[in-house]
Short mmCIF file of C-alpha atoms in Angstrom, two decimals:
data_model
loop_
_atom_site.label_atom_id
_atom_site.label_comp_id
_atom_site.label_asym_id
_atom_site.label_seq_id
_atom_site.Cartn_x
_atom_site.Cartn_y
_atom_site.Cartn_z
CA UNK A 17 -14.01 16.11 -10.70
CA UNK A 18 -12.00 15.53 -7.63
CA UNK A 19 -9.07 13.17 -7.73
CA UNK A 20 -8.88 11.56 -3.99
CA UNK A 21 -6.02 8.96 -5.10
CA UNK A 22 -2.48 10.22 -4.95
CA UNK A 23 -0.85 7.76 -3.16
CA UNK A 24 -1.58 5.67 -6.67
CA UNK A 25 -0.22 8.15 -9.29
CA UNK A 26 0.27 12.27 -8.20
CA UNK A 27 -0.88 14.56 -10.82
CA UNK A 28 2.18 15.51 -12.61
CA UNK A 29 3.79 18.43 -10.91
CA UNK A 30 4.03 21.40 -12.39
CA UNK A 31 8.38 21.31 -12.33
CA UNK A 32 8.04 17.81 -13.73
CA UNK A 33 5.95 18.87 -16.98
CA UNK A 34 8.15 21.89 -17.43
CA UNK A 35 11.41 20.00 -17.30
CA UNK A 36 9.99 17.12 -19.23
CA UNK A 37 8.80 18.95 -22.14
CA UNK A 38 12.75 21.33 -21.91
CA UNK A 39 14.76 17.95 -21.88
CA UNK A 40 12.67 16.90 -24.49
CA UNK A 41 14.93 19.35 -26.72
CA UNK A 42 18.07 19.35 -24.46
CA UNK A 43 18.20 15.51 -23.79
CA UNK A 44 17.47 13.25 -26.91
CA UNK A 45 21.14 11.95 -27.47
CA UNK A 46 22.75 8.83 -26.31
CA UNK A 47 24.50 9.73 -22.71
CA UNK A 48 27.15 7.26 -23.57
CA UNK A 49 28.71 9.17 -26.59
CA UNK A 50 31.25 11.57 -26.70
CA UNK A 51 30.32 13.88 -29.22
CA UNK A 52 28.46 16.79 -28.08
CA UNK A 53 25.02 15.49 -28.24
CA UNK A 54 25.90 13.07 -25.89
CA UNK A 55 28.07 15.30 -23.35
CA UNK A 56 24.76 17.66 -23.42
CA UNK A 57 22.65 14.13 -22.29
CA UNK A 58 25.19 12.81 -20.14
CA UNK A 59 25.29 16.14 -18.12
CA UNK A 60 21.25 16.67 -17.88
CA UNK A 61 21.49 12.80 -16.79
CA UNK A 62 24.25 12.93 -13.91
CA UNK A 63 22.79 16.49 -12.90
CA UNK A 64 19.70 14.89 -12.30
CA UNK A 65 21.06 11.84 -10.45
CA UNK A 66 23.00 14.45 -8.17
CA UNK A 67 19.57 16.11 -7.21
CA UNK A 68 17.86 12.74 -6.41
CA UNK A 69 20.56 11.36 -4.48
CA UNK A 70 20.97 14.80 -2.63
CA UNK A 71 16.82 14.50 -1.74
CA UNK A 72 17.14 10.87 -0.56
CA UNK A 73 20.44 11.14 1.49
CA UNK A 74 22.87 9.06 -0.35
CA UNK A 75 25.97 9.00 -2.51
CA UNK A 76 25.12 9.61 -6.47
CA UNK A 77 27.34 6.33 -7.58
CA UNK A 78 24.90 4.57 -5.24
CA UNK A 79 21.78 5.82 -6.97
CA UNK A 80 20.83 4.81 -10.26
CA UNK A 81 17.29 5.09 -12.21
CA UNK A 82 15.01 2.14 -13.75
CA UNK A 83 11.75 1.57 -16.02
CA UNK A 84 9.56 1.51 -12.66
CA UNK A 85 9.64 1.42 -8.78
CA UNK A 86 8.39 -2.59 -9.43
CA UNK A 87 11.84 -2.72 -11.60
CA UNK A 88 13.72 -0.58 -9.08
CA UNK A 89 12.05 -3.33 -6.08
CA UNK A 90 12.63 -6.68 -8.18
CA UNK A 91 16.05 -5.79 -9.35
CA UNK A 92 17.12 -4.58 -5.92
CA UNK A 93 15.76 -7.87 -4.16
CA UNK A 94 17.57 -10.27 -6.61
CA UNK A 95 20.79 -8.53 -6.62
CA UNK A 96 21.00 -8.07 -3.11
CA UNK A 97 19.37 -11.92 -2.51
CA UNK A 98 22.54 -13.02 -5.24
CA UNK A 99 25.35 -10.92 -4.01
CA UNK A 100 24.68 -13.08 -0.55
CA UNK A 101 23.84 -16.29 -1.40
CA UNK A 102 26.56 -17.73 0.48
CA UNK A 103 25.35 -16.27 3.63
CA UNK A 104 22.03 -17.90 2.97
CA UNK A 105 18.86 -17.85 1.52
CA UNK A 106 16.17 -16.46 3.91
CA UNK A 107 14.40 -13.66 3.12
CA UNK A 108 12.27 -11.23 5.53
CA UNK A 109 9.81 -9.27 4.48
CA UNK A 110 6.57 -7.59 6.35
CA UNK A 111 2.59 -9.12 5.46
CA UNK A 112 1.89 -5.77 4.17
CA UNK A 113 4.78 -4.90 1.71
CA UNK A 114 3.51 -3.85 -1.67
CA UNK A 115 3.04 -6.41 -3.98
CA UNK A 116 6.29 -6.03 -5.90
CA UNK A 117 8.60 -7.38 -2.55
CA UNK A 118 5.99 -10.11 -2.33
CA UNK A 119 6.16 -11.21 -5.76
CA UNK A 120 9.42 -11.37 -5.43
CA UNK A 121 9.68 -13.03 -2.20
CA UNK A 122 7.16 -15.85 -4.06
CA UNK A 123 9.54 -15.90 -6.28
CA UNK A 124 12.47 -16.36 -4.39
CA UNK A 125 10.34 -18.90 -2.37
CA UNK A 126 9.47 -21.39 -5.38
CA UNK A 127 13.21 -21.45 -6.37
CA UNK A 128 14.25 -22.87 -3.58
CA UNK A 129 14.57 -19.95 -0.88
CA UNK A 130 13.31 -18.83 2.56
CA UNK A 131 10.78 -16.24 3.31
CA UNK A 132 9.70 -15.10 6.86
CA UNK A 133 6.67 -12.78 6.30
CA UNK A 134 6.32 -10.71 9.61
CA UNK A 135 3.20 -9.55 10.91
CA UNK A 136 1.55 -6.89 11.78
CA UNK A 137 -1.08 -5.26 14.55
CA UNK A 138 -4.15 -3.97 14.32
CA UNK A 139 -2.96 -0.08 13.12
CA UNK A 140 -0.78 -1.89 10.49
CA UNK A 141 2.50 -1.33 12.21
CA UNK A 142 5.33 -3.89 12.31
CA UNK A 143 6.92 -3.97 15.56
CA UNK A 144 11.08 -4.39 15.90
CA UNK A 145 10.61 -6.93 18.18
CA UNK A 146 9.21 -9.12 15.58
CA UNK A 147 12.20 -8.05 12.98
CA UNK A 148 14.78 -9.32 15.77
CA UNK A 149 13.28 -12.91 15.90
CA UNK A 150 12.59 -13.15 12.45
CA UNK A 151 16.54 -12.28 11.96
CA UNK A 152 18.92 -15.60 11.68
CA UNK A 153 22.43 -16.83 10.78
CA UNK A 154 21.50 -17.49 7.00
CA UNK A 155 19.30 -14.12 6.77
CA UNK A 156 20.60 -12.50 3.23
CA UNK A 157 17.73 -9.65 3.11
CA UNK A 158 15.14 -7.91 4.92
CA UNK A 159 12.68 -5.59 3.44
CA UNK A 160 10.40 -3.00 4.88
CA UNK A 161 8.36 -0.39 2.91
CA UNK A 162 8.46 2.97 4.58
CA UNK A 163 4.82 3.68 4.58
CA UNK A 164 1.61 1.66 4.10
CA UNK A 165 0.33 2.49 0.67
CA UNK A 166 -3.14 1.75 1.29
CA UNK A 167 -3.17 2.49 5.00
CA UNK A 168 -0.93 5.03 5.48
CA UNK A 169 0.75 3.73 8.43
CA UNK A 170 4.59 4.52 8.98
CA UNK A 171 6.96 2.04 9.70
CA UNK A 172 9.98 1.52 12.65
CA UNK A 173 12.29 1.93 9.31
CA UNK A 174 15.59 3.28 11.59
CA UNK A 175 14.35 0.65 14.81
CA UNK A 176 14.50 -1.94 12.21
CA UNK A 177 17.40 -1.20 10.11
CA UNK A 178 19.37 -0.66 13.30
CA UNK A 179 18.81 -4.24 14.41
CA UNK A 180 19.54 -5.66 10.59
CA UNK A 181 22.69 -3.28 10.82
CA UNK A 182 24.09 -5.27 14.25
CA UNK A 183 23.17 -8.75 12.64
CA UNK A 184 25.07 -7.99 10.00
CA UNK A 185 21.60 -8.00 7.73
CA UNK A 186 21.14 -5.93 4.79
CA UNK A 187 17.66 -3.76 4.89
CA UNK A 188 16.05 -2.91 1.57
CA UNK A 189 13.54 0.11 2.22
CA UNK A 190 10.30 0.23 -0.22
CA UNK A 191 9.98 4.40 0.19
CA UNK A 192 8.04 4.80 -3.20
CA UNK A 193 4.87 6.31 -1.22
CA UNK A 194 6.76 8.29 1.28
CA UNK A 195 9.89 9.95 -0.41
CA UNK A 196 7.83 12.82 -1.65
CA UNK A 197 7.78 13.87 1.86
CA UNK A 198 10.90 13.15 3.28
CA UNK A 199 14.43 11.05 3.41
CA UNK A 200 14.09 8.18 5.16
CA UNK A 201 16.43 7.97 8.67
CA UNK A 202 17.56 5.34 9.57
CA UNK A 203 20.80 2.89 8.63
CA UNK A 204 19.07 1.52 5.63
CA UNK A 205 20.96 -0.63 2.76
CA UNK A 206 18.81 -0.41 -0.05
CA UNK A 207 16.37 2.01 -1.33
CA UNK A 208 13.81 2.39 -4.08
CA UNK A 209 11.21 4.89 -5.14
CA UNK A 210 9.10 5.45 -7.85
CA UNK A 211 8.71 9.36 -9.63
CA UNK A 212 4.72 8.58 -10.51
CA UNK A 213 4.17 8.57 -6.42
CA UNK A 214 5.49 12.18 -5.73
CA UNK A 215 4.49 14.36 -9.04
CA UNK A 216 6.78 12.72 -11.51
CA UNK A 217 6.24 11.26 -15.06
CA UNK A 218 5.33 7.31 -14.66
CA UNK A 219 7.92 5.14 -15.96
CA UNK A 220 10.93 6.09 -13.88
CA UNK A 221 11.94 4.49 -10.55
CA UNK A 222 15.22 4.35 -8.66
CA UNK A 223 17.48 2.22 -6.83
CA UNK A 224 19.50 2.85 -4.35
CA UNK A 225 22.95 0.10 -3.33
CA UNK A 226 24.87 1.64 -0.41
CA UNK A 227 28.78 1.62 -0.77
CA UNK A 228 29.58 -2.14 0.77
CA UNK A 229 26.67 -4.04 -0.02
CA UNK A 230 26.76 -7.40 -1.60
CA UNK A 231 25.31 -6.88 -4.48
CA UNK A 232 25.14 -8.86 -8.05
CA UNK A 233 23.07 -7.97 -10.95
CA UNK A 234 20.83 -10.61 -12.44
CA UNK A 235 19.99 -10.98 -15.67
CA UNK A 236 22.03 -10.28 -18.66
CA UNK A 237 24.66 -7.75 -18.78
CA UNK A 238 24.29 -4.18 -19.17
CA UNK A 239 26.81 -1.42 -19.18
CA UNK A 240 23.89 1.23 -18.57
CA UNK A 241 23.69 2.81 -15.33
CA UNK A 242 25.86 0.63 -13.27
CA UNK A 243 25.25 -2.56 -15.10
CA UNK A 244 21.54 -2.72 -12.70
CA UNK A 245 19.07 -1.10 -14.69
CA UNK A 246 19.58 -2.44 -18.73
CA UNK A 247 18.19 -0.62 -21.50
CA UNK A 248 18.88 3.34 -23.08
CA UNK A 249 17.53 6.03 -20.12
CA UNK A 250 14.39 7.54 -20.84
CA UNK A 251 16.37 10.83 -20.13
CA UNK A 252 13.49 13.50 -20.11
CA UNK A 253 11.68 11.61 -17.95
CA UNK A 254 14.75 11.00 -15.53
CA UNK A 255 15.09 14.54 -15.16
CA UNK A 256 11.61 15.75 -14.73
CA UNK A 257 11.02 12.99 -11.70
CA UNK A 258 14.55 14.38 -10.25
CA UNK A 259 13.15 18.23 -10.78
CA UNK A 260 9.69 17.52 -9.24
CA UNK A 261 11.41 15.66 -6.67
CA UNK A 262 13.01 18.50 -5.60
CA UNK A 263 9.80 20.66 -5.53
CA UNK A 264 7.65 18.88 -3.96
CA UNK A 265 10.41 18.71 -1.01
CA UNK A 266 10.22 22.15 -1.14
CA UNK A 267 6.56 22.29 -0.52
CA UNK A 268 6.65 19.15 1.95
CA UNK A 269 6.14 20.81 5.06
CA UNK A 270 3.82 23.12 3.93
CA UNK A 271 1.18 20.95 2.06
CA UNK A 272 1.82 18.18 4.65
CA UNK A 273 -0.16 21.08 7.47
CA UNK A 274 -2.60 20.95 5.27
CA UNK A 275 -3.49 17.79 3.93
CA UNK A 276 -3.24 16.48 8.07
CA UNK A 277 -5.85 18.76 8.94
CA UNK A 278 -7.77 17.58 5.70
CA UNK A 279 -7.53 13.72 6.30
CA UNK A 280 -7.75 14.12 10.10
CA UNK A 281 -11.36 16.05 9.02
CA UNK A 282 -12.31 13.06 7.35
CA UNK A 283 -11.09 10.62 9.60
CA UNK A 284 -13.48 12.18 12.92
CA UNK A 285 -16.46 13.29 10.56
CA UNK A 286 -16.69 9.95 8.40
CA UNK A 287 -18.33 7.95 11.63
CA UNK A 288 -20.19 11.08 12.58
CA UNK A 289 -21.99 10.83 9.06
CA UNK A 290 -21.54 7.08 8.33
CA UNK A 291 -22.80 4.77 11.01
CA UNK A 292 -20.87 0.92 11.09
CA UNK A 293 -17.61 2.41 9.65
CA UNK A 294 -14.33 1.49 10.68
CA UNK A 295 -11.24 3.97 9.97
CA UNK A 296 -8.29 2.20 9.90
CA UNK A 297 -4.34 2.68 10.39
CA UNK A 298 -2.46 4.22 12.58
CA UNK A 299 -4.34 7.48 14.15
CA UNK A 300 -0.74 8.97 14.69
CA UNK A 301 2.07 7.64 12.71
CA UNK A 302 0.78 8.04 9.46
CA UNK A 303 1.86 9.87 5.71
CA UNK A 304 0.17 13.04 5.77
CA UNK A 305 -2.42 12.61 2.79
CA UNK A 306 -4.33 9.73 2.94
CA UNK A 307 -6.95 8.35 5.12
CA UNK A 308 -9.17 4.82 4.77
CA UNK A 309 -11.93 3.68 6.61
CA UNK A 310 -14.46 0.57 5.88
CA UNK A 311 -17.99 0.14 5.76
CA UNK A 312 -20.01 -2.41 7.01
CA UNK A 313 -22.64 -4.09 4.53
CA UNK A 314 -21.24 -2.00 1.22
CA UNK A 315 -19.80 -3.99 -1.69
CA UNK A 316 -16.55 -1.29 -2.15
CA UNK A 317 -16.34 -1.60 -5.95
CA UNK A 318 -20.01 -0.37 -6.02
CA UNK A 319 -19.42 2.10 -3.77
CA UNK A 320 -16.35 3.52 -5.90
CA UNK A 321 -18.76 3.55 -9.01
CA UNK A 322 -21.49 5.83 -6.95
CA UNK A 323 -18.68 8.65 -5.85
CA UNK A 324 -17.39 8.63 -9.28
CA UNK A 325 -20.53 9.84 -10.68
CA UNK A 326 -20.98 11.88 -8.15
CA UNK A 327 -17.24 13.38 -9.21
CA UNK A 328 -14.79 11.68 -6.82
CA UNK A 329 -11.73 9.54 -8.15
CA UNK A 330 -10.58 7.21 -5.15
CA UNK A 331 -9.45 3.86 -4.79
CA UNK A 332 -10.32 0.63 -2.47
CA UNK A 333 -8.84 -2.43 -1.44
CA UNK A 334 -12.14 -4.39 -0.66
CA UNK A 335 -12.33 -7.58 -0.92
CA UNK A 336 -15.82 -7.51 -3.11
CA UNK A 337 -14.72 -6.52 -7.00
CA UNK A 338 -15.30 -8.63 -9.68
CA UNK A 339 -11.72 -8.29 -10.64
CA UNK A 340 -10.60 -10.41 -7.73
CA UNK A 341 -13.37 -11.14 -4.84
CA UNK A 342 -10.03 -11.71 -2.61
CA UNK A 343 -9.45 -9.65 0.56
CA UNK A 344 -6.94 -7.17 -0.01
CA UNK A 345 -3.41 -8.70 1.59
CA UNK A 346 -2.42 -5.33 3.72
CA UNK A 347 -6.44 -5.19 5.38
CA UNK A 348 -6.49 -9.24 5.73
CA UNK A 349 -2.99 -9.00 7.83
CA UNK A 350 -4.08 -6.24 10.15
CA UNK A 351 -7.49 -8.00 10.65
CA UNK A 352 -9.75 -5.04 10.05
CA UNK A 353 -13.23 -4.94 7.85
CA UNK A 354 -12.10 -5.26 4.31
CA UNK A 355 -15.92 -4.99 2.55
CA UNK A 356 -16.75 -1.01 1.52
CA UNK A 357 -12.88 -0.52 1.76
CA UNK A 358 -12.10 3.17 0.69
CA UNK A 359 -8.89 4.87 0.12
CA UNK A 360 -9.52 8.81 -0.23
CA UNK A 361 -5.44 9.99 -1.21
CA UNK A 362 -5.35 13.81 -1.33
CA UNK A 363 -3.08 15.28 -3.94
CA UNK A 364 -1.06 18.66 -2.33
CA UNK A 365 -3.60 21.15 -4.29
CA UNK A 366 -6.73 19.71 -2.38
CA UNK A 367 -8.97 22.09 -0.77
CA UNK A 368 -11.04 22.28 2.01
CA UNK A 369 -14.35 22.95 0.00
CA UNK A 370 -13.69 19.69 -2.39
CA UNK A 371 -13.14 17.68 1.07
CA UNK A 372 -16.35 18.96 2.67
CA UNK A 373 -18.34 18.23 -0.61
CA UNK A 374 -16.76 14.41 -0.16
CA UNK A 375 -18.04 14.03 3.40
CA UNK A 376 -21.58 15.95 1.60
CA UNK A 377 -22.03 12.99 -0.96
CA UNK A 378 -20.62 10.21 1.30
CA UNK A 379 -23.40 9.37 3.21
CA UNK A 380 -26.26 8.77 0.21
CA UNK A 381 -23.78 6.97 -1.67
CA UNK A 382 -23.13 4.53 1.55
CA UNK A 383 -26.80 4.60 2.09
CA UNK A 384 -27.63 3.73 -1.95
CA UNK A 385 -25.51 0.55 -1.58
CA UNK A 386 -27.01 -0.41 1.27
CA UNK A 387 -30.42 -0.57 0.51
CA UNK A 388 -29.63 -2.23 -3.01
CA UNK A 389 -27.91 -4.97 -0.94
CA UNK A 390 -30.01 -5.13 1.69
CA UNK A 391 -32.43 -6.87 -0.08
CA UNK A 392 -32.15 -10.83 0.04
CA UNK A 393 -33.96 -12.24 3.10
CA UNK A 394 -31.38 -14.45 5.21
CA UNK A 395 -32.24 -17.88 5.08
CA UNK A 396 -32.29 -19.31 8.64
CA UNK A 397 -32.99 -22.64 10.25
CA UNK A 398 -32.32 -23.79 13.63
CA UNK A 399 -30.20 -26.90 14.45
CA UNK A 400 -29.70 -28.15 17.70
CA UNK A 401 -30.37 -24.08 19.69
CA UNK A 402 -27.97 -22.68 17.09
CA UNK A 403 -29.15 -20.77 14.15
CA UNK A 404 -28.22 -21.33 10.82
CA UNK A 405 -27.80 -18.59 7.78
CA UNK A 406 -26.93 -20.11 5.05
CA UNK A 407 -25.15 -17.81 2.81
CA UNK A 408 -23.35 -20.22 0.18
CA UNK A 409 -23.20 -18.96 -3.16
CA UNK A 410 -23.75 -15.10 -2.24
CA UNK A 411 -20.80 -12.54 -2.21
CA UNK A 412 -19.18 -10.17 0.36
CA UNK A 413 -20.85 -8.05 1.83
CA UNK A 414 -24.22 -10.59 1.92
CA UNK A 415 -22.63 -12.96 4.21
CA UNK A 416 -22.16 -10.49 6.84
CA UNK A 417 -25.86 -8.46 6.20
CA UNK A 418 -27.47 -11.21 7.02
CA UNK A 419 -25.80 -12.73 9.83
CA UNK A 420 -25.99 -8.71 11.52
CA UNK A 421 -30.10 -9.16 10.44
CA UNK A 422 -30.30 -12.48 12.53
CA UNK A 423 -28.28 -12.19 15.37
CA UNK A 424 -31.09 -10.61 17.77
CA UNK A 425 -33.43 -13.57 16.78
CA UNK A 426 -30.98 -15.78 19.15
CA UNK A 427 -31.09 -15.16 23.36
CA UNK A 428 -27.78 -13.99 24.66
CA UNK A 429 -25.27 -16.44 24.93
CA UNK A 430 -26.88 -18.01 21.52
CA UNK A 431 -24.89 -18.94 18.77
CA UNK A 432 -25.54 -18.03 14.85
CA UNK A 433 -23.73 -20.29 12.25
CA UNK A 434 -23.33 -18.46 9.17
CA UNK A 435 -22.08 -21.33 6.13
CA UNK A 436 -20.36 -19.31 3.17
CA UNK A 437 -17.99 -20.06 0.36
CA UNK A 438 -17.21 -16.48 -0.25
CA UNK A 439 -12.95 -16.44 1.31
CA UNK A 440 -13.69 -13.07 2.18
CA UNK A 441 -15.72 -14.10 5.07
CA UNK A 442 -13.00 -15.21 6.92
CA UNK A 443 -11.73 -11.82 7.70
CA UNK A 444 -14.95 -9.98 7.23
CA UNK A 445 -17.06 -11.84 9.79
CA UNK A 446 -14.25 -11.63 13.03
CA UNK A 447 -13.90 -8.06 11.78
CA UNK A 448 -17.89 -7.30 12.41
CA UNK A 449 -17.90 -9.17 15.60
CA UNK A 450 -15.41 -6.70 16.79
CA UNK A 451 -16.56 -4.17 15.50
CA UNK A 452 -19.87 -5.32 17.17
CA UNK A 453 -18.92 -6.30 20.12
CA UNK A 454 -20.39 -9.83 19.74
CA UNK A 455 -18.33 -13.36 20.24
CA UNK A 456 -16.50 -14.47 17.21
CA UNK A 457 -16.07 -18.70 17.90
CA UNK A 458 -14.03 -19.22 14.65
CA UNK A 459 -14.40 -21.67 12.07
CA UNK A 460 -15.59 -25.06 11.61
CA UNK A 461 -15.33 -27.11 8.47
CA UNK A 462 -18.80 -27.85 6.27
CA UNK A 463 -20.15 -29.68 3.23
CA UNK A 464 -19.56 -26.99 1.25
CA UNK A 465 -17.16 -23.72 2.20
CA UNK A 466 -17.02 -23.44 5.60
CA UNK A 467 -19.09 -22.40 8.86
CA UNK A 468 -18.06 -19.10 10.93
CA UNK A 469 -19.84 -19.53 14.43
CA UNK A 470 -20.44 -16.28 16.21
CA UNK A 471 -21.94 -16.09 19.71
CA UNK A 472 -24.13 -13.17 21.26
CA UNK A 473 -23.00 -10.97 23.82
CA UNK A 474 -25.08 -8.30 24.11
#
């Protein structure tokens, strides 16, 4: 079996298992006592937040460790959000953040606050630009992840933080999926990461307050680390993410050669092999290890069933699973193809022979969806010289198959009407005309869903 999806959970390291399972002996006691138990946790505990802090660039009284890097995220938002609220209540924060900043910035938003959600291009990149008019006199926070988690785009984190830095603007950073591979530059605030994302055990995040931030603790009072993360510190586990931490930095530069010329294999060889694909993200300024790329007419979560019995573990953010049947938020800003979504996230040990049986098994498995889909017959009428499908009641990718099967029945110039209830269809049928080269109208309202009007070009 091949496990393609790091940039969700990283095997466990090798240093992380070893440390967990010695700390395990070394590091049961209660940190805060004085006998010598304790002293023995207390040191293991402060030795480890040394080696963190030293790997992400910062002070260890600024750096202190929580249940998760969605603790680390929510706690750092409300503190920082609180320790300002007389400077305002407007929150900034990019359309493709993970899910834990915009929870939070919902959150923020139905109590009462301000949220200015940036956008992004195409390659999912936010530009500074945008950061500098979002910024305002009542701006108490801006946030910006590091790295795209599904896309593995890189962000303008030291552009950004330098304009937050001259408007006086704190600047949480989201590095969970790239501090495996670096520190991040850049005149940052606040910082959180989370130990499952770079070879640690799951269940151990950290937060990061620099010296002169506004900051207030929410929730009820703790004397544990700091007073911001409550509850007794899973100690073996603190000190096996802070040991693997420092491995894999070790091995960075190394394993990031390698996994660049493995992704950047699959990137050029996927639309060799796969015709009506899409790879998408930045081409350039991306984390070394992962790679996605979209399929035109595949329902993802089937297609993730088919390469996991044919022994590949990845991941998608399409909008078709039956878990959701809602575009993923991070495709749906940068306005790419979000049906037969794949993420392929390489893990540092991946080699070149498991890659090349990937790209092996790809195709049939892209072709098997296909033709099971392909099946139902468009239904087509023509009102007034425009050509109705109507697709209501029928699920992403359908939608989109049959407009593609109907679009040479009208003359160039034509139009095709394609009704649909499915919300996916909003991004998934501008994303094919592009992709196509064909007119995409936009959207007019109907009985029933709506009606997406694309006109032919060629």
């Amino acid at each position: 079996m091949s496990y393609f999806d790091a940039a969700s959970a990283a095997p466990l390291h090798p240093v992380a298992r070893q440390a967990l399972l010695a700390s395990l002996d070394e590091g049961w006691a209660d940190p805060a006592r004085l006998y010598r138990e304790g002293r023995r946790a207390r040191l293991l505990l402060e030795a480890a937040r040394e080696a963190a802090a030293e790997a992400v660039g910062c002070r260890a009284d600024e750096l202190v460790f929580t249940s998760s890097g969605t603790q680390a995220v929510h706690t750092g938002i409300a503190g920082a959000l609180a320790g300002r609220h007389r400077i305002g209540r407007h929150l900034i924060v990019s359309a493709i953040e993970h899910s834990s900043v915009l929870h939070a910035a919902d959150t923020h938003e139905a109590a009462g606050g301000g949220v200015t959600r940036v956008e992004v291009d195409r390659l999912g990149r936010v530009t500074p630009a945008s950061y500098a008019a979002a910024l305002r006199p009542g701006t108490a926070l801006a946030c910006l992840q590091s790295a795209n988690h599904e896309v593995g785009t890189e962000q303008p984190v030291t552009e950004v933080a330098a304009l937050c830095r001259e408007s006086g603007v704190p600047l949480l950073v989201d590095a969970a999926q790239s501090l495996g591979w670096g520190p991040v530059e850049g005149d940052w605030s606040l910082l959180t990461g989370s130990a499952h994302k770079w070879g640690g055990p799951s269940g151990v995040g950290l937060l990061v307050v620099r010296k002169g931030v506004r900051f207030a603790p929410q929730g009820p009072a703790d004397e544990r680390e700091s007073g911001r993360a409550a509850g007794f510190e899973n100690l073996p586990a603190i000190v096996a993410a802070a040991a693997s931490l420092r491995a894999v930095r070790a091995e960075a530069a190394q394993a990031a050669l390698r996994l660049r010329e493995l992704t950047e294999r699959i990137r050029a060889r996927v639309p060799e092999l796969v015709a009506d694909v899409e790879v998408v993200g930045d081409p350039e300024r991306r984390l070394p290890g992962i790679v996605t790329f979209s399929c035109l007419y595949v329902d993802g979560e089937t297609l993730l069933h088919e390469l996991d019995r044919a022994g590949f573990s990845v991941s998608s953010g399409s909008s078709c699973t039956s878990s959701t049947l809602t575009p993923s938020h991070v495709l749906k800003a940068m306005g790419v193809l979000s049906e037969g979504n794949v993420r392929v996230s390489l893990p540092a040990g991946t080699g070149a022979e498991d890659v090349e049986r990937f790209l092996e098994v790809l195709p049939g498995a892209v072709a098997g969806v296909r033709e099971k889909l392909g099946a139902p017959a468009p239904a087509a009428t023509v009102q007034q010289d425009v050509l109705v499908v109507d697709a209501l009641g029928k699920r992403c990718p359908i939608p989109v198959i049959e407009l593609a099967k109907v679009i040479g029945d009208v003359p160039v110039g034509g139009l095709v009407r394609v009704l649909s209830d499915d919300e996916a269809a909003r991004l998934d049928i501008p994303a094919w005309c592009e992709m196509r080269e064909q007119e995409y109208v936009g959207e007019e309202p109907a009985d029933h869903g709506a009606a997406y009007v694309v006109r032919r070009v060629s």
